[in-house]
Coordinates of C-alpha atoms in Angstrom, one line a residue:
X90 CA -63.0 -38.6 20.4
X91 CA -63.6 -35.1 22.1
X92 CA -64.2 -32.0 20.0
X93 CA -61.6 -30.4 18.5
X94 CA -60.9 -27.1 17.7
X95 CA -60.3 -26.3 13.4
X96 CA -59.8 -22.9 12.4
X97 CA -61.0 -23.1 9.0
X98 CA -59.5 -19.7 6.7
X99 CA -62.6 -19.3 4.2
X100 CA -65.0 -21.1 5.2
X101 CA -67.9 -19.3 3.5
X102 CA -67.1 -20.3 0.0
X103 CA -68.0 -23.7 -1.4
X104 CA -65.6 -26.4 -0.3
X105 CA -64.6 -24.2 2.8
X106 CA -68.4 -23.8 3.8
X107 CA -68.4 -27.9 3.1
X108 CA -65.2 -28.7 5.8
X109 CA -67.0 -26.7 7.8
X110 CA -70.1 -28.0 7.6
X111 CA -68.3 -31.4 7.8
X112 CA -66.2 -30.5 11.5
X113 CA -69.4 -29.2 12.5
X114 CA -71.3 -32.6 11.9
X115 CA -68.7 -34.3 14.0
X116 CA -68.9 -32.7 16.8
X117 CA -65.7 -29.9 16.5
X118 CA -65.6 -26.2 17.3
X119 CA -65.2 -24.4 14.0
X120 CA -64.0 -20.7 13.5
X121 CA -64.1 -19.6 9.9
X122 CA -61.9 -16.4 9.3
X123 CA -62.9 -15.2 6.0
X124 CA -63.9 -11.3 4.7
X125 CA -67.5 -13.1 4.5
X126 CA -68.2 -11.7 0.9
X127 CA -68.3 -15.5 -0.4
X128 CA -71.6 -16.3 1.6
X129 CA -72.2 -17.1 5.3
X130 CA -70.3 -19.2 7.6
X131 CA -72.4 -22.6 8.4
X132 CA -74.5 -22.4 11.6
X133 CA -73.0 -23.4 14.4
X134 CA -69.5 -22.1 13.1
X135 CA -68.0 -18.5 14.9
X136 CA -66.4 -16.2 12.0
X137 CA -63.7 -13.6 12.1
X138 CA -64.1 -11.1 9.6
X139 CA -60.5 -10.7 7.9
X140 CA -59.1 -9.7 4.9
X141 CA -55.8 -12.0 4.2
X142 CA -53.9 -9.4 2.4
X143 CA -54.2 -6.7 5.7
X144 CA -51.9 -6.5 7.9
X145 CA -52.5 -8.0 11.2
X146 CA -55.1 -10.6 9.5
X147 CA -54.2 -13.1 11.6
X148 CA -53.6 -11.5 15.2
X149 CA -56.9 -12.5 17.1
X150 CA -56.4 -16.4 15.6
X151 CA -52.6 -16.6 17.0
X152 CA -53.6 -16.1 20.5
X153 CA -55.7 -19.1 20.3
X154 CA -54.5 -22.6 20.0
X155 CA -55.8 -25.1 17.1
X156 CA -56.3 -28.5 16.5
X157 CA -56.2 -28.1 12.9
X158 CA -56.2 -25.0 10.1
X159 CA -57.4 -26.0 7.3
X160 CA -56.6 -23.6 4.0
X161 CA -57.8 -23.4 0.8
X162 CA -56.0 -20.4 -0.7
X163 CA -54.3 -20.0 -3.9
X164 CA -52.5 -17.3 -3.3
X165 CA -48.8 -17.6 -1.7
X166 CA -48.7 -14.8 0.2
X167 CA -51.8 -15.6 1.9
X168 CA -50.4 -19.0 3.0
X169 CA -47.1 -17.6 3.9
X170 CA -48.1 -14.9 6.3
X171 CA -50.8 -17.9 7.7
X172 CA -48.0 -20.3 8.2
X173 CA -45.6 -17.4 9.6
X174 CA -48.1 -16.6 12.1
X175 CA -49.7 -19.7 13.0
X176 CA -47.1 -22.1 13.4
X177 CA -46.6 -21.5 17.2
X178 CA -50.0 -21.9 17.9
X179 CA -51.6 -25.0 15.7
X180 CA -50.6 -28.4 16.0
X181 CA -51.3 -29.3 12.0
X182 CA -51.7 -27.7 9.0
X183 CA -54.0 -29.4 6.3
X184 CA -53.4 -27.7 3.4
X185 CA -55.8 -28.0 -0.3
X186 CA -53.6 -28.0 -3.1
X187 CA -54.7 -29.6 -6.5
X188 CA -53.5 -32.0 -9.0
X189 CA -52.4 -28.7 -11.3
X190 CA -49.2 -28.6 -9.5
X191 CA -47.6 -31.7 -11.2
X192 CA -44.9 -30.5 -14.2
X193 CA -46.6 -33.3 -16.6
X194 CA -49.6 -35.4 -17.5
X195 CA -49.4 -37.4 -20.3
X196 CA -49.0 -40.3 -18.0
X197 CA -52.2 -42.2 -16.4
X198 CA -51.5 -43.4 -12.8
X199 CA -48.9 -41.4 -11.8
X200 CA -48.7 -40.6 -8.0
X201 CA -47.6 -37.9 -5.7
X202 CA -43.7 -38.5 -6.4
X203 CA -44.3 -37.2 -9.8
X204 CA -42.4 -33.9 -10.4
X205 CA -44.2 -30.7 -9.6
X206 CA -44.0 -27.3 -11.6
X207 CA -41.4 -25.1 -10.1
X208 CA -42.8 -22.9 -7.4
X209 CA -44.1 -19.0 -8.3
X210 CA -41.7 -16.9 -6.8
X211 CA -44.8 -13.9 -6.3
X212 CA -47.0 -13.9 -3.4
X213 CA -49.8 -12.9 -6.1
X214 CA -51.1 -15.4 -8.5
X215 CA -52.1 -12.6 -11.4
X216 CA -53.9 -15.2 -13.2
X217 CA -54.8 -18.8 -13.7
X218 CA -52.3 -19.2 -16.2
X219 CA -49.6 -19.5 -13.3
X220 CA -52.3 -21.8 -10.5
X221 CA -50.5 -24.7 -10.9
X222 CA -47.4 -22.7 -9.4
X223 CA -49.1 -20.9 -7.2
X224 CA -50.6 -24.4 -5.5
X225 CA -46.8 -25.2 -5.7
X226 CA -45.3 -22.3 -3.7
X227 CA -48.2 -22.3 -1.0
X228 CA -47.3 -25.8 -0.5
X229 CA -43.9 -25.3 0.1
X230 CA -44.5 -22.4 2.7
X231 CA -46.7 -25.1 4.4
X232 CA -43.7 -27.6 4.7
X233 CA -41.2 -24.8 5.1
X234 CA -43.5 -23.4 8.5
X235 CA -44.7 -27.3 9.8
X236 CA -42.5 -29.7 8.5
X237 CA -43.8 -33.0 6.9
X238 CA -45.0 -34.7 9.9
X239 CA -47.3 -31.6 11.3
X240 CA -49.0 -31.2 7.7
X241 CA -51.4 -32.4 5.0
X242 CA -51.3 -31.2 1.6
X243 CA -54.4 -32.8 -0.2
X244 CA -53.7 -32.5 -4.1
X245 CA -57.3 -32.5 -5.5
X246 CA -58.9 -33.4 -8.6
X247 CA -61.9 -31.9 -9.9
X248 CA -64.1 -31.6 -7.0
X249 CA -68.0 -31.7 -8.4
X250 CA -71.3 -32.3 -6.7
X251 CA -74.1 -29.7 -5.3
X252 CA -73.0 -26.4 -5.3
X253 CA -70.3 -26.5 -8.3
X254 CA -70.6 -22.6 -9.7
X255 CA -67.9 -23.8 -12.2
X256 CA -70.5 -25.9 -14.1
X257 CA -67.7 -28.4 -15.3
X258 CA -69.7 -31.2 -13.2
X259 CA -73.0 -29.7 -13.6
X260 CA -73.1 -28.9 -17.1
X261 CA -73.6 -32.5 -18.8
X262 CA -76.3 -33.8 -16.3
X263 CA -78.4 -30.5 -17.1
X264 CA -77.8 -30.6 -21.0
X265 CA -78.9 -34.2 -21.1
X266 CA -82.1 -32.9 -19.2
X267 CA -82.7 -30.2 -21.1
X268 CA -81.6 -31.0 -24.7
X269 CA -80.8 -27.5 -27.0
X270 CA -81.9 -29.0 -29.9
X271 CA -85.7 -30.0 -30.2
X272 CA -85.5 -33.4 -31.3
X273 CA -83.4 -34.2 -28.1
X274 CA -80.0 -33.8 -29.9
X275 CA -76.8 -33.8 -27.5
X276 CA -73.5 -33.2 -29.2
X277 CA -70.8 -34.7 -26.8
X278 CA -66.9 -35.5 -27.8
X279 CA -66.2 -38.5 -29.2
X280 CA -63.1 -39.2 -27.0
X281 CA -63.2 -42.7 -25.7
X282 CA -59.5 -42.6 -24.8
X283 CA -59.7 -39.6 -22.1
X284 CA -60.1 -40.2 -18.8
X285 CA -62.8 -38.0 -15.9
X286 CA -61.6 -38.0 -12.5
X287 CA -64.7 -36.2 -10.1
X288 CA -64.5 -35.9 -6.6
X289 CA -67.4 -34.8 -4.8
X290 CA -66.7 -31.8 -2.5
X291 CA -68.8 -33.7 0.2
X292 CA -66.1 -36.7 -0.1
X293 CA -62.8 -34.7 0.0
X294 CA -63.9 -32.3 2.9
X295 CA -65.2 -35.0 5.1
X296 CA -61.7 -36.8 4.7
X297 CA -60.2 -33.7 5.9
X298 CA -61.7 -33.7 8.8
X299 CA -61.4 -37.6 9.4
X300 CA -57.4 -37.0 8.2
X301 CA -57.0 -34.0 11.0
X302 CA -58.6 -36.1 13.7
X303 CA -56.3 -39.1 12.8
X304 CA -53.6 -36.8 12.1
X305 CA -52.8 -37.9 9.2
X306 CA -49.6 -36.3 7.5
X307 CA -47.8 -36.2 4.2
X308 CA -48.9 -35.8 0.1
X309 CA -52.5 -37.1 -1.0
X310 CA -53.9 -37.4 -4.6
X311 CA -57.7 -36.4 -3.3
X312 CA -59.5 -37.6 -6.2
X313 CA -61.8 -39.0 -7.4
X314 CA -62.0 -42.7 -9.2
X315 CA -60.9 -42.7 -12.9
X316 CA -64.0 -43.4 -15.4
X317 CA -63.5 -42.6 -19.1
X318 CA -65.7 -40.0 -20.4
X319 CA -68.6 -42.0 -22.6
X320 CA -68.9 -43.9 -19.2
X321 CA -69.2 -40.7 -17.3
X322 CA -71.6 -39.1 -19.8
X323 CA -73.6 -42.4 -20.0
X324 CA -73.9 -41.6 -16.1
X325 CA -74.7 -37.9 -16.8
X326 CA -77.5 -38.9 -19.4
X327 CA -78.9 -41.8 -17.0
X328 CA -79.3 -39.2 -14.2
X329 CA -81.1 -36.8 -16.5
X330 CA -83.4 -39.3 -17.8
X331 CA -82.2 -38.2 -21.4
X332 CA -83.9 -40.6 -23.7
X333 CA -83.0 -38.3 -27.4
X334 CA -79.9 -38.6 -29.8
X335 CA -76.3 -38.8 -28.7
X336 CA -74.4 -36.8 -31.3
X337 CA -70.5 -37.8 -30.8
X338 CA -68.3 -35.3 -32.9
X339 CA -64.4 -36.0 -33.6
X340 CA -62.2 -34.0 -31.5
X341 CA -60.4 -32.4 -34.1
X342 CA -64.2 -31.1 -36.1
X343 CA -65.2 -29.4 -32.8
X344 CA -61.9 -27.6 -32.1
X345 CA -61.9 -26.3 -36.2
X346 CA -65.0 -25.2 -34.8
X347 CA -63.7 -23.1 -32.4
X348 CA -64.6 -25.2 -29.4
X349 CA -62.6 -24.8 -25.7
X350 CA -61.3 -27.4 -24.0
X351 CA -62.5 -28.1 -20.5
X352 CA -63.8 -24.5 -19.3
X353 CA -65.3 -21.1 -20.6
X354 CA -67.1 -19.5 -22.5
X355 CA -68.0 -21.6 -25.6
X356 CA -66.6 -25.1 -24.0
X357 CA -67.0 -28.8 -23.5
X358 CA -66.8 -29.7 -19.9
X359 CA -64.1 -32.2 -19.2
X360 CA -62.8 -32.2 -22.7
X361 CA -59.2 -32.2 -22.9
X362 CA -56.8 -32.4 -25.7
X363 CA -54.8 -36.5 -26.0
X364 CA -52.1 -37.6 -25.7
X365 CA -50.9 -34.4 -24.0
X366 CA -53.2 -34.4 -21.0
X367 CA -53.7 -38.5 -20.9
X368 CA -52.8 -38.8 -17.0
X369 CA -54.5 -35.2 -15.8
X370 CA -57.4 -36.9 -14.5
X371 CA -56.3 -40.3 -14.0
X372 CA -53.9 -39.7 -11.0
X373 CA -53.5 -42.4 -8.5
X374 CA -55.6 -42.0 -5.9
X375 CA -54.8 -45.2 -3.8
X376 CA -52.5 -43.3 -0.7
X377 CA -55.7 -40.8 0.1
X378 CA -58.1 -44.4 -0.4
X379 CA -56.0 -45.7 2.2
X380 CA -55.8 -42.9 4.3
X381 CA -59.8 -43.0 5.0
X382 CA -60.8 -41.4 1.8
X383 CA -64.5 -42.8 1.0
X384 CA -65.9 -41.7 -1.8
X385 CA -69.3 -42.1 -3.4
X386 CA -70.6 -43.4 -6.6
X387 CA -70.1 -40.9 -9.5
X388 CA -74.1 -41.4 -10.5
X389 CA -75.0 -39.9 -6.7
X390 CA -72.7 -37.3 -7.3
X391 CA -74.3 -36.0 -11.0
X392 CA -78.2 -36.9 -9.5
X393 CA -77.2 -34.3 -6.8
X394 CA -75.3 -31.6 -8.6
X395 CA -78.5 -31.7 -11.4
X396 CA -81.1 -31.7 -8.5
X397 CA -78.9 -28.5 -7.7
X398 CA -78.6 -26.7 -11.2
X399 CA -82.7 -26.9 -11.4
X400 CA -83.0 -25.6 -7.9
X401 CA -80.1 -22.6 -8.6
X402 CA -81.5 -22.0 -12.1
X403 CA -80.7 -23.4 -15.2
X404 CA -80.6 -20.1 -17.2
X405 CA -78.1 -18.4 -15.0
X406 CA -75.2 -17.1 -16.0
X407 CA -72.4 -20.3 -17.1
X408 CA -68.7 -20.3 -16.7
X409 CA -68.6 -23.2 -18.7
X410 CA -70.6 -25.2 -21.6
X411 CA -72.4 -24.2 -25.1
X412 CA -75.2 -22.0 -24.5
X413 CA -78.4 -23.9 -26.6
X414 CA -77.7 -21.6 -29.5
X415 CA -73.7 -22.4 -29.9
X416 CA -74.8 -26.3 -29.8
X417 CA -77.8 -25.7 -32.4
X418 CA -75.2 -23.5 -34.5
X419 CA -72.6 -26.7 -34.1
X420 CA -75.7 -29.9 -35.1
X421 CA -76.9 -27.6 -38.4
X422 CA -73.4 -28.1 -39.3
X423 CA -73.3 -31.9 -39.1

């Protein structure tokens, strides 16, 4: 097919600098309007310096047409005023939303008719207490503005691979390779019943791109394929080459010991409390499959992101994970 044109807001962050490294690939013309303070816009890519919250952001993009915008935001008011402005002018709108929008997940499987939090009425999301509704009310602006047949609205899961600054994908294959105990301890939970669900960012943003150019419409799961998490850490550890003592600890020991769920400081990467959040990752992905979704094997995805966390440095500041001392502190206790 000829090029198309995408008009990508972001673009310079991780999975924007991905779609548009992924239009790019296939041959599209790719503008990224971003303020440009998340890194640099792809080569090949033009960019549009704009700040989303000024007035006027969007005035040199709406005398243009689009093939596609494609979004990112979790802020409402920055996807109102886009939609508001770039209705007239774009034939689709694919819009990334996330799995955190559905009202309940105790239940594995569920798929996009589940019942969805109620929308935020603000156009600012003060804090991630409130991103589930905040995903909720930018996708309702995006129907509100296109209607169902002129948009996509692709409900990730966790995205993971290279580049994953949240270091809830990253964390396990670098622990395995670099054990914080000497004799090669790890402590992981011992949760057999909880489910991971990883998609890698290279997966879901070159769907988008095959979705826009087959103008594919309607709700998506974009996620990854269920795998429970001793499966997923037996993965992690393979990929690492980790050869030392696997130290499983019950659920309830590590959070009387103060660990976090999922994220944070002093955390467990994809360690979620049962039976309350059974179903978070194990939505049903099969509509995206069938929509051209391809996704690769989980073990690529942790050999890449590790290959990643040695290049970027594995002593740099974490937003997730034990440091080596909180894990030593935790095995001394056992």
């Amino acid at each position: 097919m000829g090029a198309m044109k995408f008009l990508v807001l972001g673009g310079t962050a991780w999975l924007g600098g991905e779609i548009t490294t992924a239009a790019l690939r296939r041959g599209h013309d790719v503008t990224a309007l971003a303020r440009g303070e998340s890194g640099t816009v792809p080569d090949g890519a033009a960019f549009l310096r704009a700040d989303r919250d000024s007035p006027g952001a969007y005035d040199a993009v709406a005398r243009q047409s689009w093939d596609a915008v494609v979004d990112v935001s979790r802020q409402p008011g920055h996807v109102r005023r886009a939609v508001t402005a770039l209705s007239g002018c774009a034939d689709r709108y694919i819009f990334v939303s996330s799995c955190s929008v559905y009202a309940d997940h105790h239940v594995p499987g569920a798929d996009e008719s589940a019942p969805l939090l109620p929308a935020l009425e603000a156009d600012v999301m003060e804090s991630m207490e409130t991103y589930g509704e905040a995903k909720a009310a930018c996708e309702q602006h995006v129907l509100d503005a296109f209607g169902h047949g002129r948009a996509l609205i692709a409900r990730s899961g966790l995205i993971g691979g290279p580049g994953d600054v949240s270091d809830r994908t990253g964390y396990w294959p670098l622990r395995f390779a670099r054990p914080a105990a000497g004799d090669g301890s790890v402590l992981v939970p011992d949760a057999p019943e909880l489910a991971t669900q990883v998609i890698d960012v290279r997966d879901l943003a070159a769907w988008l791109v095959l979705a826009a150019e087959r103008k594919v419409s309607g709700k998506f799961n974009a996620a990854g394929e269920p795998m429970m998490l001793p499966a997923h850490l037996e993965l992690a550890r393979q990929a690492a080459g980790h050869t030392g003592p696997v130290v499983p600890v019950a659920p309830q020991w590590l959070a009387d010991a103060g660990v976090n769920y999922w994220s944070g400081e002093h955390s467990l990467p994809l360690w979620l409390p049962l039976p309350e959040y059974a179903g978070f990752a194990s939505r049903d992905n099969r509509a995206a499959v069938a929509a051209g979704l391809e996704l690769r094997p989980l073990s690529e995805t942790l050999a890449d992101v590790l290959a990643w966390e040695q290049a970027a440095g594995p002593d740099r500041p974490r937003k997730a994970g034990l440091t080596v001392l909180e894990e030593c502190e935790l095995l001394a206790t056992i």
